[in-house]
N, CA, C and O atoms as a DFTB+ gen file, in Angstrom:
484 C
 N C O
     1  1      70.714     102.320     104.350
     2  2      70.830     103.501     104.779
     3  2      71.846     103.870     106.071
     4  3      72.599     104.839     106.160
     5  1      71.668     103.004     106.849
     6  2      72.187     102.968     108.172
     7  2      73.791     102.883     107.987
     8  3      74.635     103.537     108.600
     9  1      73.989     101.926     107.000
    10  2      75.276     101.719     106.942
    11  2      76.102     102.761     106.010
    12  3      77.311     102.776     106.240
    13  1      75.660     103.588     105.047
    14  2      75.847     104.734     104.605
    15  2      76.202     106.047     105.597
    16  3      77.168     106.809     105.558
    17  1      75.122     106.014     106.440
    18  2      75.327     107.101     107.529
    19  2      76.592     106.907     108.241
    20  3      77.420     107.815     108.325
    21  1      76.780     105.626     108.809
    22  2      77.914     105.049     109.574
    23  2      79.033     105.280     108.887
    24  3      79.957     105.620     109.626
    25  1      79.342     105.218     107.583
    26  2      80.604     105.222     106.886
    27  2      80.783     106.760     107.100
    28  3      81.787     107.318     107.542
    29  1      79.485     107.396     106.656
    30  2      79.965     108.919     106.569
    31  2      80.329     109.565     107.805
    32  3      81.113     110.513     107.809
    33  1      79.798     109.101     108.868
    34  2      80.356     109.627     110.494
    35  2      81.620     109.207     110.586
    36  3      82.357     109.997     111.175
    37  1      82.256     107.942     110.088
    38  2      83.472     107.209     110.321
    39  2      84.662     108.200     109.479
    40  3      85.819     108.351     109.871
    41  1      84.089     108.798     108.282
    42  2      85.061     109.565     107.402
    43  2      85.098     110.923     108.103
    44  3      86.189     111.452     108.313
    45  1      84.073     111.453     108.437
    46  2      84.057     112.583     109.057
    47  2      84.977     112.642     110.497
    48  3      85.826     113.508     110.709
    49  1      84.666     111.660     111.339
    50  2      85.563     111.621     112.501
    51  2      86.949     111.317     112.136
    52  3      87.822     111.773     112.874
    53  1      87.317     110.577     111.052
    54  2      88.792     110.495     110.491
    55  2      89.093     111.922     110.376
    56  3      89.827     112.444     111.216
    57  1      88.615     112.576     109.452
    58  2      89.011     113.919     109.026
    59  2      89.089     114.897     110.323
    60  3      90.003     115.707     110.477
    61  1      88.113     114.735     111.151
    62  2      88.710     115.801     112.497
    63  2      89.789     115.226     113.190
    64  3      90.654     115.994     113.609
    65  1      89.912     113.915     113.406
    66  2      90.920     113.396     113.771
    67  2      92.380     113.775     113.202
    68  3      93.156     114.267     114.022
    69  1      92.701     113.647     112.257
    70  2      94.001     113.987     111.463
    71  2      94.094     115.684     111.375
    72  3      95.157     116.283     111.538
    73  1      93.017     116.241     111.136
    74  2      92.979     117.820     111.361
    75  2      93.953     118.125     112.663
    76  3      95.018     118.741     112.728
    77  1      93.192     117.471     113.646
    78  2      93.630     117.809     115.357
    79  2      94.952     117.547     115.258
    80  3      95.712     118.495     115.457
    81  1      95.577     116.106     114.904
    82  2      96.746     115.636     115.302
    83  2      97.759     116.654     114.351
    84  3      98.766     117.132     114.872
    85  1      97.482     116.890     113.203
    86  2      98.502     117.496     112.407
    87  2      98.526     119.034     112.627
    88  3      99.571     119.684     112.658
    89  1      97.243     119.576     112.781
    90  2      97.427     121.181     112.838
    91  2      97.724     121.491     114.269
    92  3      98.392     122.511     114.437
    93  1      97.413     120.911     115.200
    94  2      97.785     121.361     116.731
    95  2      99.003     120.795     117.119
    96  3      99.560     121.328     118.079
    97  1      99.639     119.662     116.492
    98  2     100.886     119.235     116.924
    99  2     101.889     119.227     115.915
   100  3     102.328     118.144     115.529
   101  1     102.388     120.501     115.347
   102  2     103.254     120.734     114.425
   103  2     104.547     120.455     114.598
   104  3     104.921     120.713     115.742
   105  1     105.542     119.936     113.746
   106  2     106.775     119.377     113.803
   107  2     107.568     120.514     113.993
   108  3     107.089     121.620     113.744
   109  1     108.820     120.383     114.439
   110  2     109.850     121.591     114.315
   111  2     110.400     121.932     113.075
   112  3     111.034     121.049     112.497
   113  1     110.263     123.293     112.418
   114  2     110.366     123.675     111.479
   115  2     109.695     123.077     110.193
   116  3     110.157     122.869     109.071
   117  1     108.362     122.854     110.768
   118  2     107.263     122.543     109.519
   119  2     106.695     123.616     109.232
   120  3     106.467     124.312     110.222
   121  1     106.283     124.147     108.005
   122  2     105.617     125.240     107.393
   123  2     104.069     124.813     107.620
   124  3     103.696     123.659     107.827
   125  1     103.346     125.808     107.551
   126  2     101.728     125.544     107.241
   127  2     101.427     124.906     106.080
   128  3     100.492     124.106     106.111
   129  1     102.065     125.099     104.974
   130  2     101.827     124.405     103.691
   131  2     102.193     122.873     103.830
   132  3     101.518     122.033     103.234
   133  1     103.192     122.542     104.564
   134  2     103.747     121.206     104.671
   135  2     102.446     120.473     105.267
   136  3     101.943     119.460     104.780
   137  1     101.975     121.178     106.437
   138  2     100.755     120.606     107.332
   139  2      99.522     120.121     106.433
   140  3      98.883     119.070     106.491
   141  1      99.389     121.255     105.563
   142  2      98.207     121.173     104.822
   143  2      98.197     120.062     103.841
   144  3      97.191     119.400     103.586
   145  1      99.443     119.877     103.267
   146  2      99.838     118.674     102.397
   147  2      99.345     117.331     103.150
   148  3      98.590     116.515     102.622
   149  1      99.856     117.217     104.411
   150  2      99.616     116.146     105.152
   151  2      98.251     115.785     105.319
   152  3      97.893     114.610     105.237
   153  1      97.303     116.918     105.596
   154  2      96.028     116.663     105.854
   155  2      95.508     116.207     104.414
   156  3      94.699     115.281     104.370
   157  1      95.799     116.621     103.613
   158  2      95.202     116.396     102.384
   159  2      95.717     114.808     101.922
   160  3      94.944     113.971     101.456
   161  1      97.046     114.604     102.130
   162  2      97.613     112.959     101.679
   163  2      96.846     112.058     102.668
   164  3      96.299     111.033     102.261
   165  1      96.795     112.466     104.094
   166  2      95.938     111.409     104.857
   167  2      94.613     111.241     104.417
   168  3      94.171     110.095     104.504
   169  1      93.864     112.128     103.957
   170  2      92.491     112.077     103.350
   171  2      92.639     111.059     102.069
   172  3      91.954     110.048     101.911
   173  1      93.389     111.399     101.427
   174  2      93.564     110.299      99.994
   175  2      93.926     108.932     100.513
   176  3      93.424     107.896     100.077
   177  1      94.872     108.994     101.515
   178  2      95.359     107.593     101.868
   179  2      94.060     106.732     102.605
   180  3      93.839     105.525     102.503
   181  1      93.288     107.743     103.370
   182  2      92.344     106.944     103.905
   183  2      91.207     106.420     103.052
   184  3      90.640     105.338     103.206
   185  1      90.906     107.500     101.965
   186  2      90.137     106.683     101.051
   187  2      90.473     105.591     100.086
   188  3      89.680     104.885      99.464
   189  1      91.957     105.565     100.063
   190  2      92.364     104.344      99.278
   191  2      92.463     103.198     100.033
   192  3      92.389     102.091      99.501
   193  1      92.636     103.357     101.314
   194  2      92.432     102.334     102.528
   195  2      91.114     101.648     102.458
   196  3      90.953     100.434     102.330
   197  1      90.144     102.600     102.560
   198  2      88.528     102.039     102.573
   199  2      88.409     101.308     101.230
   200  3      87.624     100.361     101.175
   201  1      89.134     101.665     100.106
   202  2      88.988     101.007      98.869
   203  2      89.720      99.799      98.792
   204  3      89.582      99.132      97.767
   205  1      90.582      99.333      99.815
   206  2      91.341      98.302      99.760
   207  2      92.208      98.388      98.931
   208  3      92.578      97.304      98.480
   209  1      92.847      99.557      98.416
   210  2      94.008      99.725      97.515
   211  2      95.148      99.638      98.197
   212  3      95.125     100.015      99.369
   213  1      96.555      99.061      97.556
   214  2      97.629      99.054      98.152
   215  2      98.251     100.401      98.408
   216  3      98.302     101.082      97.384
   217  1      98.755     100.995      99.518
   218  2      99.360     102.023      99.941
   219  2     100.976     102.080      99.678
   220  3     101.805     102.036     100.588
   221  1     101.268     102.180      98.372
   222  2     102.752     102.377      98.018
   223  2     102.907     103.606      97.551
   224  3     101.974     104.320      97.184
   225  1     104.155     103.930      97.541
   226  2     104.192     105.243      96.792
   227  2     103.675     105.394      95.225
   228  3     103.105     106.412      94.834
   229  1     103.904     104.429      94.510
   230  2     103.526     104.181      93.007
   231  2     101.865     104.396      93.249
   232  3     101.285     105.272      92.606
   233  1     101.224     103.651      94.095
   234  2      99.737     103.781      94.013
   235  2      99.338     105.093      94.317
   236  3      98.360     105.575      93.746
   237  1     100.080     105.825      95.281
   238  2      99.544     107.058      95.783
   239  2      99.981     107.980      94.724
   240  3      99.198     108.874      94.404
   241  1     101.133     107.891      94.128
   242  2     101.527     108.698      92.735
   243  2     100.195     108.749      91.817
   244  3      99.607     109.806      91.587
   245  1      99.846     107.684      91.395
   246  2      98.957     107.190      90.420
   247  2      97.601     108.043      90.702
   248  3      97.024     108.706      89.840
   249  1      97.218     107.921      91.967
   250  2      95.759     108.364      92.372
   251  2      96.182     110.220      92.533
   252  3      95.327     111.002      92.116
   253  1      97.195     110.670      93.000
   254  2      97.097     112.078      93.311
   255  2      98.052     112.730      91.906
   256  3      98.090     113.952      91.760
   257  1      98.688     111.937      91.060
   258  2      99.106     112.882      89.754
   259  2     100.462     113.682      90.522
   260  3     100.901     114.709      90.005
   261  1     100.958     113.235      91.536
   262  2     102.135     113.740      92.199
   263  2     103.406     112.979      91.767
   264  3     103.489     111.800      91.423
   265  1     104.573     114.098      91.877
   266  2     105.979     113.272      91.571
   267  2     106.149     112.302      92.340
   268  3     105.268     112.205      93.195
   269  1     107.016     111.470      92.375
   270  2     107.663     110.641      93.494
   271  2     107.994     111.536      94.752
   272  3     107.626     111.309      95.904
   273  1     108.710     112.529      94.339
   274  2     109.334     113.244      95.381
   275  2     108.325     113.840      96.271
   276  3     108.421     113.860      97.499
   277  1     107.380     114.311      95.603
   278  2     106.206     115.195      96.170
   279  2     105.419     114.001      97.427
   280  3     105.228     114.303      98.605
   281  1     105.094     112.762      96.848
   282  2     104.589     112.065      97.453
   283  2     105.710     111.635      98.825
   284  3     105.514     111.722     100.038
   285  1     106.729     111.228      98.179
   286  2     107.535     110.893      99.337
   287  2     107.669     112.025     100.640
   288  3     107.321     111.854     101.808
   289  1     108.141     112.933     100.168
   290  2     108.241     114.263     101.190
   291  2     106.879     113.941     102.086
   292  3     107.161     113.314     103.107
   293  1     105.786     114.165     101.965
   294  2     104.781     114.372     102.476
   295  2     104.518     112.961     103.257
   296  3     104.294     113.011     104.467
   297  1     104.540     111.905     102.688
   298  2     104.444     110.366     103.207
   299  2     105.471     110.362     104.593
   300  3     105.137     110.047     105.735
   301  1     106.942     110.851     104.081
   302  2     107.696     110.809     105.025
   303  2     107.459     111.398     106.519
   304  3     107.860     110.880     107.561
   305  1     106.722     112.589     106.386
   306  2     106.433     113.256     107.372
   307  2     105.280     112.714     108.176
   308  3     105.233     112.995     109.374
   309  1     104.358     111.973     107.636
   310  2     103.130     111.093     108.164
   311  2     103.715     109.978     108.906
   312  3     103.224     109.588     109.966
   313  1     104.881     109.391     108.309
   314  2     105.589     108.368     109.111
   315  2     106.143     108.916     110.444
   316  3     105.953     108.384     111.537
   317  1     106.805     109.968     110.237
   318  2     107.540     110.525     111.419
   319  2     106.522     110.846     112.483
   320  3     106.813     110.705     113.671
   321  1     105.252     111.303     112.068
   322  2     104.420     111.528     113.069
   323  2     103.940     110.298     113.637
   324  3     103.690     110.338     114.842
   325  1     103.764     109.261     113.058
   326  2     103.509     108.122     113.718
   327  2     101.895     107.756     113.121
   328  3     101.169     106.878     113.587
   329  1     101.593     108.585     112.085
   330  2     100.291     108.326     111.596
   331  2     100.189     107.267     110.664
   332  3      99.125     106.666     110.516
   333  1     101.366     106.948     109.925
   334  2     101.495     105.799     109.061
   335  2     102.515     104.830     109.531
   336  3     103.399     105.273     110.264
   337  1     102.524     103.526     109.205
   338  2     103.653     102.571     109.676
   339  2     104.200     102.350     108.017
   340  3     103.543     102.584     107.003
   341  1     105.350     101.923     108.090
   342  2     105.902     101.687     106.906
   343  2     106.529     100.235     106.874
   344  3     107.099      99.811     107.880
   345  1     106.428      99.464     105.717
   346  2     107.193      98.298     105.673
   347  2     107.767      98.121     104.276
   348  3     107.285      98.771     103.348
   349  1     108.855      97.204     104.064
   350  2     109.292      97.080     102.655
   351  2     108.944      95.908     102.258
   352  3     109.126      94.883     102.916
   353  1     108.308      95.979     100.928
   354  2     107.664      94.554     100.411
   355  2     108.296      94.752      98.976
   356  3     108.832      95.775      98.551
   357  1     108.111      93.510      98.304
   358  2     108.559      93.358      97.156
   359  2     107.773      94.252      95.948
   360  3     106.578      94.535      96.039
   361  1     108.398      94.546      95.107
   362  2     107.538      95.614      94.114
   363  2     106.620      94.804      93.559
   364  3     106.481      93.648      93.957
   365  1     105.916      95.307      92.607
   366  2     104.877      94.731      91.846
   367  2     105.475      93.678      90.715
   368  3     104.888      92.663      90.341
   369  1     106.670      94.102      90.285
   370  2     107.229      93.492      89.371
   371  2     108.008      92.114      89.982
   372  3     108.653      91.370      89.242
   373  1     107.875      91.908      91.256
   374  2     108.620      91.122      92.069
   375  2     110.260      91.096      91.934
   376  3     110.867      90.036      92.089
   377  1     110.826      92.124      91.686
   378  2     112.394      91.938      91.405
   379  2     113.128      92.893      92.392
   380  3     114.330      92.768      92.623
   381  1     112.280      93.938      93.016
   382  2     112.823      94.975      93.806
   383  2     111.925      94.976      94.947
   384  3     111.003      94.180      95.123
   385  1     112.351      96.170      95.897
   386  2     111.361      96.332      96.905
   387  2     110.614      97.796      96.758
   388  3     110.921      98.702      95.983
   389  1     109.635      97.769      97.643
   390  2     108.614      99.105      97.551
   391  2     108.512      99.315      98.912
   392  3     108.714      98.385      99.692
   393  1     108.175     100.609      99.356
   394  2     107.713     100.802     100.433
   395  2     105.963     100.972     100.501
   396  3     105.168     101.611      99.812
   397  1     105.846     100.274     101.413
   398  2     104.312     100.016     101.715
   399  2     103.772     100.602     103.109
   400  3     104.377     100.507     104.176
   401  1     102.621     101.178     102.930
   402  2     102.012     101.882     104.163
   403  2     100.909     101.297     104.661
   404  3     100.173     100.500     104.080
   405  1     100.802     101.786     105.935
   406  2      99.255     101.471     106.620
   407  2      99.093     102.507     107.758
   408  3      99.987     102.874     108.520
   409  1      97.682     102.957     107.744
   410  2      97.563     103.873     108.848
   411  2      97.676     103.207     110.142
   412  3      97.202     102.105     110.418
   413  1      98.392     104.027     110.965
   414  2      98.748     103.258     112.354
   415  2      97.778     102.806     113.058
   416  3      96.621     103.223     113.016
   417  1      98.313     101.693     113.928
   418  2      97.000     101.245     114.848
   419  2      96.750     102.356     115.942
   420  3      95.603     102.460     116.375
   421  1      97.588     103.068     116.349
   422  2      97.459     104.204     117.298
   423  2      96.307     105.045     116.881
   424  3      95.340     105.246     117.616
   425  1      96.456     105.624     115.456
   426  2      95.607     106.398     114.965
   427  2      94.228     105.952     114.929
   428  3      93.266     106.702     115.095
   429  1      94.151     104.473     114.666
   430  2      92.877     103.972     114.479
   431  2      92.102     103.734     115.522
   432  3      90.871     103.746     115.521
   433  1      93.004     103.459     116.662
   434  2      92.595     103.222     118.165
   435  2      91.910     104.462     118.621
   436  3      90.879     104.401     119.291
   437  1      92.528     105.717     118.229
   438  2      91.995     106.991     118.641
   439  2      90.595     107.315     117.844
   440  3      89.684     107.965     118.356
   441  1      90.556     106.783     116.553
   442  2      89.390     106.844     115.959
   443  2      88.128     106.068     116.505
   444  3      86.982     106.515     116.538
   445  1      88.536     104.854     116.918
   446  2      87.732     103.995     117.611
   447  2      87.005     104.550     118.975
   448  3      85.844     104.361     119.338
   449  1      87.860     105.158     119.499
   450  2      87.820     105.732     120.923
   451  2      86.576     106.995     120.714
   452  3      85.607     107.184     121.450
   453  1      86.927     107.699     119.577
   454  2      85.869     108.966     119.282
   455  2      84.695     108.241     118.829
   456  3      83.736     108.764     119.397
   457  1      84.226     107.111     117.939
   458  2      83.211     106.743     117.680
   459  2      82.525     106.135     118.787
   460  3      81.314     106.339     118.861
   461  1      83.093     105.409     119.679
   462  2      82.684     104.939     120.902
   463  2      81.948     106.061     121.736
   464  3      80.778     105.938     122.099
   465  1      82.710     107.135     122.003
   466  2      82.163     108.109     122.830
   467  2      81.140     108.768     122.105
   468  3      80.253     109.301     122.772
   469  1      81.077     108.851     120.598
   470  2      79.937     109.444     120.130
   471  2      78.660     108.551     120.166
   472  3      77.514     108.990     120.065
   473  1      78.972     107.364     120.308
   474  2      77.724     106.271     120.344
   475  2      77.082     106.442     121.608
   476  3      75.864     106.314     121.732
   477  1      77.855     106.727     122.561
   478  2      77.021     106.741     124.035
   479  2      76.509     108.112     124.152
   480  3      75.896     108.318     125.200
   481  1      76.609     109.113     123.330
   482  2      75.953     110.096     123.582
   483  2      74.402     110.313     123.309
   484  3      73.863     111.375     123.621
């Protein structure tokens, strides 16, 4: 039970952190709709990450049922914000390249700091 509660707190902390980072720090010429899409995308990416799924455009498309362009536009903004890191890897067929993403160390460090301060309360 303690592990389930810890996981739930961790998830809530992550949600609060991404809400703060995205809504309180808008990018230039960014619409409110774009910010809400980023919040939703980070929530999905976090869930995929927790399930140890690869974070590629194709896998995100599969989970969200969005078009490649729809996923790319939102993910690119998250990379621009520094919330996601991008690397180029071989695609699943081994013949080309794919963009793979991971949640940035900075964001995870901020999350750890929040969890540590909550634990000391």
